[in-house]
Amino acid sequence: MGLRTATARSPAEAAALLVALALAPGWAAAADFFTLGVDVGVGASDNIYEVQAPKTSEVMPTAGFDIALHREGTVLNADVTGLFSYYDYVHDSYSNDVFGRLDGTVKLSLVPERLVWVTQDSFGQEALNPFQPDNPGNREYVNFVSTGPDLSLQLGEQGFLKLGARYANVHYETSPFDSNRPSESLAIGRELSNNSSFSLNVDAEQIRFDNTTQSTFVDGLSFPPNSDYDRREAYLRYDAKGARTTLAINLGVTETDETAGWHSKPLLELDLSRHLTPYTTLTLSAGQQLTDAAEGFRNLQPGAAGGIVLAPVAGAYDSYVARYISGGWRLEHGRTTIALTDRYEEDTHSIDTNFDVKRNDLELNLGRRLTPMVGVQLLGSMVTANYYNQQLETNDHLAGASLVVQPARKVEVRLLYDHVWRTASGVGSTTFEENRVFLLLTYRPVGAGEQVNPTGLPPPTPMPGPSLR
């Protein structure tokens, strides 16, 4: 079964998979940045099922942890972030569950500056039904783990050749899309300066599903047997990094053999980051790429509201063309932090067009430290999804506030309130309003700051439902 024996199927396994590698004896002490927080608390909801009526209240004792690690060294590099919470539903509205996400990359240098072994893992949750609210009854665990070597060779004074290979496994708790994914990559290029390079890249991936013979039924939806396929791309890449600006551009072609031979699509990716002032940063991403639900899950990034990102429903095994544009602006100065992000994406599937969607995610986050021991945080978000072939459009909104008090250097007390609501139109659409409040006590034995955290907009404990923060 290959990597299946090492594939995480629970939050504990996911956390152990990368944290054990990154925190081996002697490495944690050498970490450039390492923080760990554990929390306990209780929450309440006035509409736990997120329906229009009748509303059902629920009380939720909770416990969780967050972890962040960054380490750079001659032998080991590691980046790990994770945030998980366990919920006990007192009135049995749902079975007790764990909600969270872990993303990590560990690089082990086997031959200095030549051969590196890379392990990556993304563990989290994904919606089961795209037409229903993202409550605890509409989620499943997903894990995407990959491992393999990267070889770098110098060609003359400024030329380089890079070869890579990966073996990946994707596991879904419920959806019938488990797969193994061997892949290969090649890059040949030239260093234009100490801070810029140009290269020709070729990538290839083989998607091999566990189930290719039987139809399955999940949450009232019928899925035909999966079909194996290959995907490959060739593109030119330009990288540049200056004192205030970072730029990466990919331009080429991507193709798949899913439907009666190879079919090609243009590939374009632009990533730009610029420090406008010592206190403000602007980011911009745009492009078109051929991808699938598993890759989309692995590449999820939180917006300005932070916290846990719940992946859109997998829906189908096939590839889709993703056209997107996103931007972000962030200010950190004195006692104030402001963050704003917006992302628009249009997904067009090659086979199952029922899941074609236009999606927009707008998020705002404001943090202010009122005193050295007291801070406040305000946030808002609006997520719109238009499944135009299903004549269904949903609009999820959130308005939230939190008060943070730090009575001791390693202790935080947080009071959080969220008002969430959905408006929708189309067949099978659901509308609702919900109020949630949580009181949490957090202890940070490692990496605790001297002052309260709101100016850094720390990741708060995730709450059940579409706020996902």
Tab-separated table of C-alpha atoms in Angstrom:
chain	number	residue	atom	x	y	z
A	1	MET	CA	0.000	0.000	0.000
A	2	GLY	CA	2.976	2.333	-0.183
A	3	LEU	CA	2.574	5.341	2.071
A	4	ARG	CA	-0.892	4.328	3.197
A	5	THR	CA	0.542	3.029	6.473
A	6	ALA	CA	1.941	6.507	7.168
A	7	THR	CA	-1.142	8.478	6.112
A	8	ALA	CA	-2.797	10.374	8.958
A	9	ARG	CA	-6.488	9.667	9.479
A	10	SER	CA	-6.988	11.617	12.725
A	11	PRO	CA	-5.780	14.970	14.118
A	12	ALA	CA	-3.424	13.211	16.513
A	13	GLU	CA	-1.797	11.207	13.729
A	14	ALA	CA	-1.489	14.289	11.522
A	15	ALA	CA	0.173	16.333	14.227
A	16	ALA	CA	2.529	13.495	15.137
A	17	LEU	CA	3.562	12.900	11.526
A	18	LEU	CA	5.393	16.211	11.075
A	19	VAL	CA	5.885	17.478	14.610
A	20	ALA	CA	7.797	14.307	15.503
A	21	LEU	CA	10.158	14.965	12.615
A	22	ALA	CA	10.564	18.652	13.332
A	23	LEU	CA	10.969	18.283	17.097
A	24	ALA	CA	13.470	15.436	17.229
A	25	PRO	CA	15.993	15.697	20.083
A	26	GLY	CA	18.059	18.849	19.839
A	27	TRP	CA	16.093	20.353	16.945
A	28	ALA	CA	13.337	22.056	18.942
A	29	ALA	CA	15.878	23.937	21.025
A	30	ALA	CA	17.504	25.194	17.832
A	31	ALA	CA	14.220	26.356	16.289
A	32	ASP	CA	14.211	29.938	15.045
A	33	PHE	CA	10.578	30.233	16.140
A	34	PHE	CA	8.499	27.822	18.206
A	35	THR	CA	5.240	28.497	20.019
A	36	LEU	CA	2.713	26.192	21.639
A	37	GLY	CA	-0.596	27.049	23.273
A	38	VAL	CA	-3.235	24.876	24.942
A	39	ASP	CA	-6.702	26.073	25.837
A	40	VAL	CA	-9.907	25.039	27.572
A	41	GLY	CA	-13.252	26.760	27.643
A	42	VAL	CA	-16.944	26.619	26.932
A	43	GLY	CA	-19.147	27.945	24.153
A	44	ALA	CA	-22.814	28.263	23.295
A	45	SER	CA	-24.853	28.507	20.091
A	46	ASP	CA	-28.488	29.539	19.612
A	47	ASN	CA	-28.830	27.660	16.274
A	48	ILE	CA	-26.409	24.749	16.235
A	49	TYR	CA	-28.007	23.063	13.193
A	50	GLU	CA	-27.852	26.303	11.182
A	51	VAL	CA	-31.417	26.143	9.891
A	52	GLN	CA	-34.071	28.778	9.373
A	53	ALA	CA	-36.399	27.219	11.973
A	54	PRO	CA	-36.846	25.757	14.510
A	55	LYS	CA	-33.613	26.865	16.202
A	56	THR	CA	-31.809	24.533	18.623
A	57	SER	CA	-29.436	25.777	21.323
A	58	GLU	CA	-26.273	23.928	22.316
A	59	VAL	CA	-23.525	24.183	24.942
A	60	MET	CA	-19.995	23.140	23.902
A	61	PRO	CA	-17.142	22.528	26.348
A	62	THR	CA	-13.917	22.628	24.347
A	63	ALA	CA	-10.192	21.959	24.608
A	64	GLY	CA	-7.497	22.444	22.001
A	65	PHE	CA	-3.998	23.483	21.036
A	66	ASP	CA	-2.109	25.557	18.484
A	67	ILE	CA	1.487	25.104	17.344
A	68	ALA	CA	3.856	26.993	15.073
A	69	LEU	CA	7.454	26.056	14.284
A	70	HIS	CA	10.025	27.536	11.919
A	71	ARG	CA	13.561	26.190	11.782
A	72	GLU	CA	16.412	26.812	9.332
A	73	GLY	CA	19.667	24.893	9.590
A	74	THR	CA	22.365	23.179	7.577
A	75	VAL	CA	20.781	19.741	8.076
A	76	LEU	CA	17.104	20.358	8.810
A	77	ASN	CA	14.579	22.968	7.729
A	78	ALA	CA	11.016	22.832	9.033
A	79	ASP	CA	7.793	24.838	8.894
A	80	VAL	CA	4.810	23.486	10.822
A	81	THR	CA	1.557	25.217	11.788
A	82	GLY	CA	-1.444	23.554	13.408
A	83	LEU	CA	-4.647	24.500	15.203
A	84	PHE	CA	-7.116	21.966	16.627
A	85	SER	CA	-10.084	21.996	19.026
A	86	TYR	CA	-12.149	19.199	20.521
A	87	TYR	CA	-15.872	19.870	21.049
A	88	ASP	CA	-18.229	18.085	23.448
A	89	TYR	CA	-21.867	18.745	22.502
A	90	VAL	CA	-23.709	18.620	25.832
A	91	HIS	CA	-27.182	18.189	24.331
A	92	ASP	CA	-25.983	15.630	21.748
A	93	SER	CA	-26.733	17.764	18.688
A	94	TYR	CA	-23.657	16.181	17.087
A	95	SER	CA	-21.190	13.498	18.042
A	96	ASN	CA	-18.166	14.906	19.823
A	97	ASP	CA	-15.587	15.910	17.235
A	98	VAL	CA	-12.256	17.577	16.516
A	99	PHE	CA	-11.992	20.518	14.149
A	100	GLY	CA	-8.678	21.900	12.859
A	101	ARG	CA	-5.895	21.863	10.315
A	102	LEU	CA	-2.178	21.075	10.195
A	103	ASP	CA	0.248	22.085	7.426
A	104	GLY	CA	3.925	21.298	7.500
A	105	THR	CA	7.077	20.841	5.457
A	106	VAL	CA	10.261	19.155	6.694
A	107	LYS	CA	13.445	19.156	4.577
A	108	LEU	CA	16.373	16.919	5.503
A	109	SER	CA	19.708	17.611	3.801
A	110	LEU	CA	21.342	14.314	2.808
A	111	VAL	CA	24.150	15.912	0.787
A	112	PRO	CA	24.730	19.608	1.604
A	113	GLU	CA	23.462	21.881	-1.189
A	114	ARG	CA	22.874	18.860	-3.441
A	115	LEU	CA	20.370	16.288	-2.187
A	116	VAL	CA	17.404	17.049	0.082
A	117	TRP	CA	14.589	14.763	1.226
A	118	VAL	CA	11.272	16.591	1.519
A	119	THR	CA	8.167	15.516	3.457
A	120	GLN	CA	4.959	17.547	3.312
A	121	ASP	CA	1.633	16.975	5.004
A	122	SER	CA	-1.691	18.834	4.950
A	123	PHE	CA	-4.414	17.542	7.238
A	124	GLY	CA	-7.785	19.213	7.717
A	125	GLN	CA	-11.452	19.105	6.878
A	126	GLU	CA	-13.566	19.549	3.794
A	127	ALA	CA	-17.269	20.111	3.187
A	128	LEU	CA	-19.300	17.079	2.093
A	129	ASN	CA	-22.264	18.821	0.460
A	130	PRO	CA	-21.597	22.184	-1.257
A	131	PHE	CA	-25.251	23.178	-1.089
A	132	GLN	CA	-25.555	22.982	2.719
A	133	PRO	CA	-24.033	25.078	5.563
A	134	ASP	CA	-20.566	24.113	6.816
A	135	ASN	CA	-21.684	22.728	10.171
A	136	PRO	CA	-20.122	19.746	12.015
A	137	GLY	CA	-22.485	17.336	10.269
A	138	ASN	CA	-21.266	18.408	6.830
A	139	ARG	CA	-17.514	17.844	7.122
A	140	GLU	CA	-14.954	15.088	6.602
A	141	TYR	CA	-11.254	14.664	7.363
A	142	VAL	CA	-8.797	14.850	4.471
A	143	ASN	CA	-5.060	14.140	4.492
A	144	PHE	CA	-2.523	14.813	1.718
A	145	VAL	CA	0.997	13.557	2.435
A	146	SER	CA	3.970	13.455	0.056
A	147	THR	CA	7.629	12.559	0.345
A	148	GLY	CA	10.637	12.326	-1.951
A	149	PRO	CA	14.053	13.722	-2.952
A	150	ASP	CA	15.183	16.943	-4.628
A	151	LEU	CA	18.550	16.917	-6.431
A	152	SER	CA	20.325	20.172	-7.364
A	153	LEU	CA	23.339	20.321	-9.675
A	154	GLN	CA	25.445	23.294	-10.726
A	155	LEU	CA	26.004	23.784	-14.475
A	156	GLY	CA	28.946	26.086	-14.900
A	157	GLU	CA	29.152	29.293	-12.893
A	158	GLN	CA	25.508	30.381	-13.184
A	159	GLY	CA	23.542	27.446	-14.637
A	160	PHE	CA	21.612	24.888	-12.596
A	161	LEU	CA	19.678	21.646	-12.995
A	162	LYS	CA	17.059	20.503	-10.484
A	163	LEU	CA	15.376	17.084	-10.413
A	164	GLY	CA	12.592	16.063	-8.054
A	165	ALA	CA	10.403	13.032	-7.368
A	166	ARG	CA	7.455	12.576	-5.017
A	167	TYR	CA	5.184	9.804	-3.863
A	168	ALA	CA	1.923	11.183	-2.482
A	169	ASN	CA	-1.177	9.699	-0.920
A	170	VAL	CA	-4.542	11.417	-0.495
A	171	HIS	CA	-7.085	9.999	1.945
A	172	TYR	CA	-10.701	11.112	2.418
A	173	GLU	CA	-12.676	10.093	5.481
A	174	THR	CA	-15.920	9.671	3.512
A	175	SER	CA	-15.668	10.717	-0.158
A	176	PRO	CA	-14.554	7.962	-2.581
A	177	PHE	CA	-11.534	9.829	-3.975
A	178	ASP	CA	-8.565	8.173	-2.209
A	179	SER	CA	-5.568	8.136	-4.538
A	180	ASN	CA	-1.823	7.588	-4.907
A	181	ARG	CA	0.116	10.212	-6.860
A	182	PRO	CA	3.702	9.652	-8.020
A	183	SER	CA	5.179	12.728	-9.712
A	184	GLU	CA	8.411	13.959	-11.258
A	185	SER	CA	9.832	17.430	-11.930
A	186	LEU	CA	12.736	18.933	-13.863
A	187	ALA	CA	14.054	22.498	-13.962
A	188	ILE	CA	17.000	23.777	-15.946
A	189	GLY	CA	17.929	27.417	-15.716
A	190	ARG	CA	20.347	30.217	-15.052
A	191	GLU	CA	21.011	32.567	-12.177
A	192	LEU	CA	20.676	36.069	-13.629
A	193	SER	CA	21.958	37.670	-10.425
A	194	ASN	CA	22.218	36.901	-6.740
A	195	ASN	CA	18.485	37.605	-6.408
A	196	SER	CA	16.930	36.490	-9.709
A	197	SER	CA	16.744	33.413	-11.929
A	198	PHE	CA	15.139	32.116	-15.116
A	199	SER	CA	14.285	28.459	-15.782
A	200	LEU	CA	12.463	25.962	-18.005
A	201	ASN	CA	10.329	23.543	-15.981
A	202	VAL	CA	8.570	20.275	-16.777
A	203	ASP	CA	6.299	18.533	-14.237
A	204	ALA	CA	4.383	15.252	-14.562
A	205	GLU	CA	1.911	13.557	-12.197
A	206	GLN	CA	0.040	10.255	-12.322
A	207	ILE	CA	-3.275	10.115	-10.401
A	208	ARG	CA	-4.191	6.531	-9.485
A	209	PHE	CA	-7.450	6.037	-7.534
A	210	ASP	CA	-8.152	3.246	-5.069
A	211	ASN	CA	-11.698	2.808	-6.388
A	212	THR	CA	-12.041	2.514	-10.166
A	213	THR	CA	-14.704	-0.208	-10.361
A	214	GLN	CA	-17.690	0.604	-8.136
A	215	SER	CA	-20.212	3.432	-7.872
A	216	THR	CA	-20.610	4.934	-4.384
A	217	PHE	CA	-23.170	7.051	-2.520
A	218	VAL	CA	-22.195	9.812	-0.080
A	219	ASP	CA	-24.625	12.134	1.694
A	220	GLY	CA	-27.336	11.470	-0.874
A	221	LEU	CA	-25.009	12.060	-3.835
A	222	SER	CA	-24.099	9.328	-6.339
A	223	PHE	CA	-20.515	8.985	-7.607
A	224	PRO	CA	-19.517	6.841	-10.612
A	225	PRO	CA	-16.260	4.840	-10.512
A	226	ASN	CA	-13.152	7.003	-10.672
A	227	SER	CA	-10.919	6.988	-13.744
A	228	ASP	CA	-7.133	7.179	-13.497
A	229	TYR	CA	-5.426	9.935	-15.472
A	230	ASP	CA	-2.135	11.773	-15.937
A	231	ARG	CA	-1.409	15.472	-15.792
A	232	ARG	CA	1.688	17.334	-16.987
A	233	GLU	CA	2.870	20.894	-17.558
A	234	ALA	CA	5.762	22.771	-19.137
A	235	TYR	CA	6.465	26.408	-18.350
A	236	LEU	CA	9.032	29.164	-18.101
A	237	ARG	CA	9.621	30.601	-14.643
A	238	TYR	CA	11.128	33.890	-13.523
A	239	ASP	CA	11.996	34.566	-9.861
A	240	ALA	CA	13.205	37.856	-8.397
A	241	LYS	CA	13.681	39.043	-4.848
A	242	GLY	CA	14.585	42.592	-3.924
A	243	ALA	CA	14.827	44.579	-0.733
A	244	ARG	CA	11.073	45.323	-0.777
A	245	THR	CA	9.622	43.206	-3.591
A	246	THR	CA	9.306	39.486	-4.334
A	247	LEU	CA	8.070	38.346	-7.761
A	248	ALA	CA	7.447	34.935	-9.364
A	249	ILE	CA	5.953	34.335	-12.838
A	250	ASN	CA	5.106	31.012	-14.517
A	251	LEU	CA	4.066	30.966	-18.178
A	252	GLY	CA	3.436	27.815	-20.212
A	253	VAL	CA	0.970	25.024	-20.932
A	254	THR	CA	-0.716	22.328	-18.826
A	255	GLU	CA	-2.568	19.254	-20.062
A	256	THR	CA	-4.419	16.117	-19.004
A	257	ASP	CA	-5.512	12.888	-20.712
A	258	GLU	CA	-8.828	12.497	-18.858
A	259	THR	CA	-11.077	12.633	-21.919
A	260	ALA	CA	-10.056	10.743	-25.087
A	261	GLY	CA	-6.483	11.934	-25.499
A	262	TRP	CA	-4.466	14.860	-24.245
A	263	HIS	CA	-6.138	18.249	-23.875
A	264	SER	CA	-4.111	21.413	-23.236
A	265	LYS	CA	-4.806	24.668	-21.415
A	266	PRO	CA	-2.631	27.777	-21.010
A	267	LEU	CA	-0.827	28.065	-17.681
A	268	LEU	CA	-0.195	31.461	-16.098
A	269	GLU	CA	0.722	32.199	-12.485
A	270	LEU	CA	1.789	35.511	-10.959
A	271	ASP	CA	2.771	36.043	-7.320
A	272	LEU	CA	3.835	39.490	-6.110
A	273	SER	CA	4.616	40.769	-2.634
A	274	ARG	CA	5.799	44.295	-1.842
A	275	HIS	CA	6.563	46.168	1.363
A	276	LEU	CA	4.990	49.543	0.644
A	277	THR	CA	6.310	51.053	3.891
A	278	PRO	CA	8.057	49.616	6.963
A	279	TYR	CA	4.552	48.952	8.337
A	280	THR	CA	2.459	47.896	5.319
A	281	THR	CA	2.626	44.947	2.913
A	282	LEU	CA	0.727	44.349	-0.333
A	283	THR	CA	0.310	40.913	-1.951
A	284	LEU	CA	-1.163	39.971	-5.328
A	285	SER	CA	-1.749	36.604	-7.022
A	286	ALA	CA	-3.441	35.874	-10.333
A	287	GLY	CA	-3.484	33.182	-12.968
A	288	GLN	CA	-4.973	30.121	-14.596
A	289	GLN	CA	-4.023	26.537	-13.803
A	290	LEU	CA	-5.284	22.987	-14.278
A	291	THR	CA	-5.754	21.357	-10.889
A	292	ASP	CA	-8.109	19.110	-8.892
A	293	ALA	CA	-9.839	19.049	-5.510
A	294	ALA	CA	-6.955	17.323	-3.682
A	295	GLU	CA	-4.379	19.863	-4.870
A	296	GLY	CA	-6.834	22.638	-4.070
A	297	PHE	CA	-7.142	21.320	-0.521
A	298	ARG	CA	-3.371	21.200	-0.023
A	299	ASN	CA	-2.863	24.733	-1.337
A	300	LEU	CA	-5.546	26.408	0.802
A	301	GLN	CA	-4.396	29.567	2.585
A	302	PRO	CA	-6.281	31.508	5.285
A	303	GLY	CA	-7.469	35.022	4.521
A	304	ALA	CA	-7.359	38.075	6.752
A	305	ALA	CA	-9.728	36.504	9.291
A	306	GLY	CA	-7.129	33.775	9.918
A	307	GLY	CA	-7.855	30.542	11.735
A	308	ILE	CA	-8.945	27.301	10.116
A	309	VAL	CA	-9.805	27.170	6.421
A	310	LEU	CA	-12.471	24.631	5.498
A	311	ALA	CA	-11.959	23.311	1.971
A	312	PRO	CA	-14.830	23.470	-0.521
A	313	VAL	CA	-16.466	20.140	-1.241
A	314	ALA	CA	-14.439	17.713	-3.374
A	315	GLY	CA	-17.535	16.866	-5.410
A	316	ALA	CA	-15.763	15.137	-8.279
A	317	TYR	CA	-12.485	13.354	-9.029
A	318	ASP	CA	-11.792	15.177	-12.296
A	319	SER	CA	-9.463	18.080	-13.050
A	320	TYR	CA	-10.749	21.607	-13.371
A	321	VAL	CA	-9.413	24.885	-14.733
A	322	ALA	CA	-9.063	27.433	-11.927
A	323	ARG	CA	-8.948	31.104	-12.925
A	324	TYR	CA	-8.234	33.333	-9.962
A	325	ILE	CA	-7.130	36.720	-8.701
A	326	SER	CA	-6.458	37.609	-5.081
A	327	GLY	CA	-4.950	40.463	-3.138
A	328	GLY	CA	-4.130	41.395	0.411
A	329	TRP	CA	-3.087	44.463	2.375
A	330	ARG	CA	-1.689	44.392	5.907
A	331	LEU	CA	-0.633	47.137	8.319
A	332	GLU	CA	1.239	46.536	11.572
A	333	HIS	CA	2.219	49.652	13.471
A	334	GLY	CA	2.408	50.386	17.163
A	335	ARG	CA	-0.621	48.903	18.882
A	336	THR	CA	-2.719	48.396	15.739
A	337	THR	CA	-2.966	45.714	13.069
A	338	ILE	CA	-5.291	45.847	10.050
A	339	ALA	CA	-5.573	43.086	7.446
A	340	LEU	CA	-7.758	42.943	4.325
A	341	THR	CA	-7.914	40.147	1.717
A	342	ASP	CA	-10.105	39.317	-1.265
A	343	ARG	CA	-9.975	36.278	-3.557
A	344	TYR	CA	-12.080	35.532	-6.635
A	345	GLU	CA	-11.923	32.129	-8.337
A	346	GLU	CA	-13.827	30.464	-11.151
A	347	ASP	CA	-13.568	26.660	-11.450
A	348	THR	CA	-14.561	24.896	-14.684
A	349	HIS	CA	-14.579	21.086	-14.502
A	350	SER	CA	-13.534	18.922	-17.416
A	351	ILE	CA	-16.120	16.178	-16.760
A	352	ASP	CA	-18.605	16.888	-13.939
A	353	THR	CA	-19.841	20.398	-14.737
A	354	ASN	CA	-22.380	20.267	-11.877
A	355	PHE	CA	-19.582	21.551	-9.643
A	356	ASP	CA	-18.568	24.510	-11.807
A	357	VAL	CA	-18.514	27.496	-9.470
A	358	LYS	CA	-17.672	31.169	-9.160
A	359	ARG	CA	-16.480	31.963	-5.642
A	360	ASN	CA	-15.439	35.167	-3.874
A	361	ASP	CA	-14.014	35.479	-0.337
A	362	LEU	CA	-13.678	38.954	1.236
A	363	GLU	CA	-12.219	39.220	4.775
A	364	LEU	CA	-11.339	42.078	7.149
A	365	ASN	CA	-9.536	41.869	10.491
A	366	LEU	CA	-8.765	44.689	12.945
A	367	GLY	CA	-6.667	44.309	16.110
A	368	ARG	CA	-5.853	46.911	18.744
A	369	ARG	CA	-3.932	46.644	22.015
A	370	LEU	CA	-5.702	48.987	24.430
A	371	THR	CA	-3.216	48.477	27.271
A	372	PRO	CA	-0.195	46.188	27.740
A	373	MET	CA	-2.605	43.585	29.148
A	374	VAL	CA	-5.848	44.141	27.222
A	375	GLY	CA	-6.635	43.912	23.496
A	376	VAL	CA	-9.652	43.784	21.194
A	377	GLN	CA	-10.218	42.244	17.788
A	378	LEU	CA	-12.968	42.830	15.204
A	379	LEU	CA	-13.471	40.809	12.043
A	380	GLY	CA	-15.877	40.347	9.198
A	381	SER	CA	-16.134	38.133	6.137
A	382	MET	CA	-18.420	37.489	3.176
A	383	VAL	CA	-18.104	34.326	1.077
A	384	THR	CA	-20.192	33.994	-2.106
A	385	ALA	CA	-20.470	30.769	-4.117
A	386	ASN	CA	-22.422	30.591	-7.373
A	387	TYR	CA	-22.941	27.051	-8.745
A	388	TYR	CA	-24.351	28.422	-11.977
A	389	ASN	CA	-25.109	25.059	-13.610
A	390	GLN	CA	-27.195	24.167	-10.540
A	391	GLN	CA	-28.885	27.605	-10.332
A	392	LEU	CA	-27.716	27.873	-6.711
A	393	GLU	CA	-26.034	30.841	-5.044
A	394	THR	CA	-25.045	31.065	-1.364
A	395	ASN	CA	-23.773	34.050	0.619
A	396	ASP	CA	-22.167	33.370	4.022
A	397	HIS	CA	-21.486	36.331	6.297
A	398	LEU	CA	-19.696	36.755	9.615
A	399	ALA	CA	-19.329	39.647	12.054
A	400	GLY	CA	-17.251	38.911	15.130
A	401	ALA	CA	-15.486	40.505	18.081
A	402	SER	CA	-13.158	39.304	20.813
A	403	LEU	CA	-11.732	40.689	24.035
A	404	VAL	CA	-8.320	39.374	25.143
A	405	VAL	CA	-6.947	39.807	28.649
A	406	GLN	CA	-3.475	38.636	29.641
A	407	PRO	CA	-3.293	38.405	33.447
A	408	ALA	CA	0.111	36.686	33.321
A	409	ARG	CA	2.887	36.342	30.731
A	410	LYS	CA	1.869	32.815	29.705
A	411	VAL	CA	-1.881	33.080	30.230
A	412	GLU	CA	-4.654	34.579	28.059
A	413	VAL	CA	-8.387	34.855	28.714
A	414	ARG	CA	-10.515	35.387	25.598
A	415	LEU	CA	-14.187	36.218	25.196
A	416	LEU	CA	-15.363	35.729	21.600
A	417	TYR	CA	-18.686	36.514	19.926
A	418	ASP	CA	-19.767	35.692	16.371
A	419	HIS	CA	-22.930	36.468	14.458
A	420	VAL	CA	-23.134	34.367	11.282
A	421	TRP	CA	-25.847	34.261	8.667
A	422	ARG	CA	-26.495	32.836	5.216
A	423	THR	CA	-28.662	34.096	2.383
A	424	ALA	CA	-29.230	31.814	-0.586
A	425	SER	CA	-31.282	31.354	-3.722
A	426	GLY	CA	-32.013	28.306	-5.841
A	427	VAL	CA	-33.272	24.748	-5.453
A	428	GLY	CA	-32.378	23.211	-2.085
A	429	SER	CA	-30.932	26.445	-0.687
A	430	THR	CA	-30.787	27.018	3.076
A	431	THR	CA	-30.902	30.330	4.953
A	432	PHE	CA	-30.198	30.859	8.657
A	433	GLU	CA	-28.853	33.116	11.410
A	434	GLU	CA	-26.745	32.033	14.380
A	435	ASN	CA	-25.112	33.644	17.420
A	436	ARG	CA	-22.129	32.040	19.140
A	437	VAL	CA	-20.126	32.998	22.207
A	438	PHE	CA	-17.015	31.352	23.688
A	439	LEU	CA	-14.991	31.919	26.864
A	440	LEU	CA	-11.477	30.457	26.607
A	441	LEU	CA	-8.444	30.161	28.863
A	442	THR	CA	-5.139	29.703	27.002
A	443	TYR	CA	-1.795	28.695	28.487
A	444	ARG	CA	1.373	29.128	26.401
A	445	PRO	CA	4.232	27.142	27.971
A	446	VAL	CA	6.448	27.776	24.931
A	447	GLY	CA	6.872	31.012	23.015
A	448	ALA	CA	4.670	33.169	25.219
A	449	GLY	CA	4.956	36.873	24.554
A	450	GLU	CA	5.478	39.643	27.065
A	451	GLN	CA	2.317	41.422	25.947
A	452	VAL	CA	-1.174	40.508	24.832
A	453	ASN	CA	-1.405	39.260	21.231
A	454	PRO	CA	-4.171	41.138	19.339
A	455	THR	CA	-1.786	43.371	17.373
A	456	GLY	CA	-0.416	40.217	15.785
A	457	LEU	CA	-3.911	38.873	15.045
A	458	PRO	CA	-3.152	35.447	16.552
A	459	PRO	CA	-5.104	32.409	15.334
A	460	PRO	CA	-8.009	32.059	17.782
A	461	THR	CA	-9.575	28.747	18.700
A	462	PRO	CA	-11.734	27.542	15.789
A	463	MET	CA	-15.492	27.533	16.205
A	464	PRO	CA	-17.946	25.104	14.591
A	465	GLY	CA	-19.663	26.541	11.540
A	466	PRO	CA	-18.866	28.809	8.595
A	467	SER	CA	-16.832	31.398	10.509
A	468	LEU	CA	-13.915	28.920	10.615
A	469	ARG	CA	-11.697	31.288	12.508
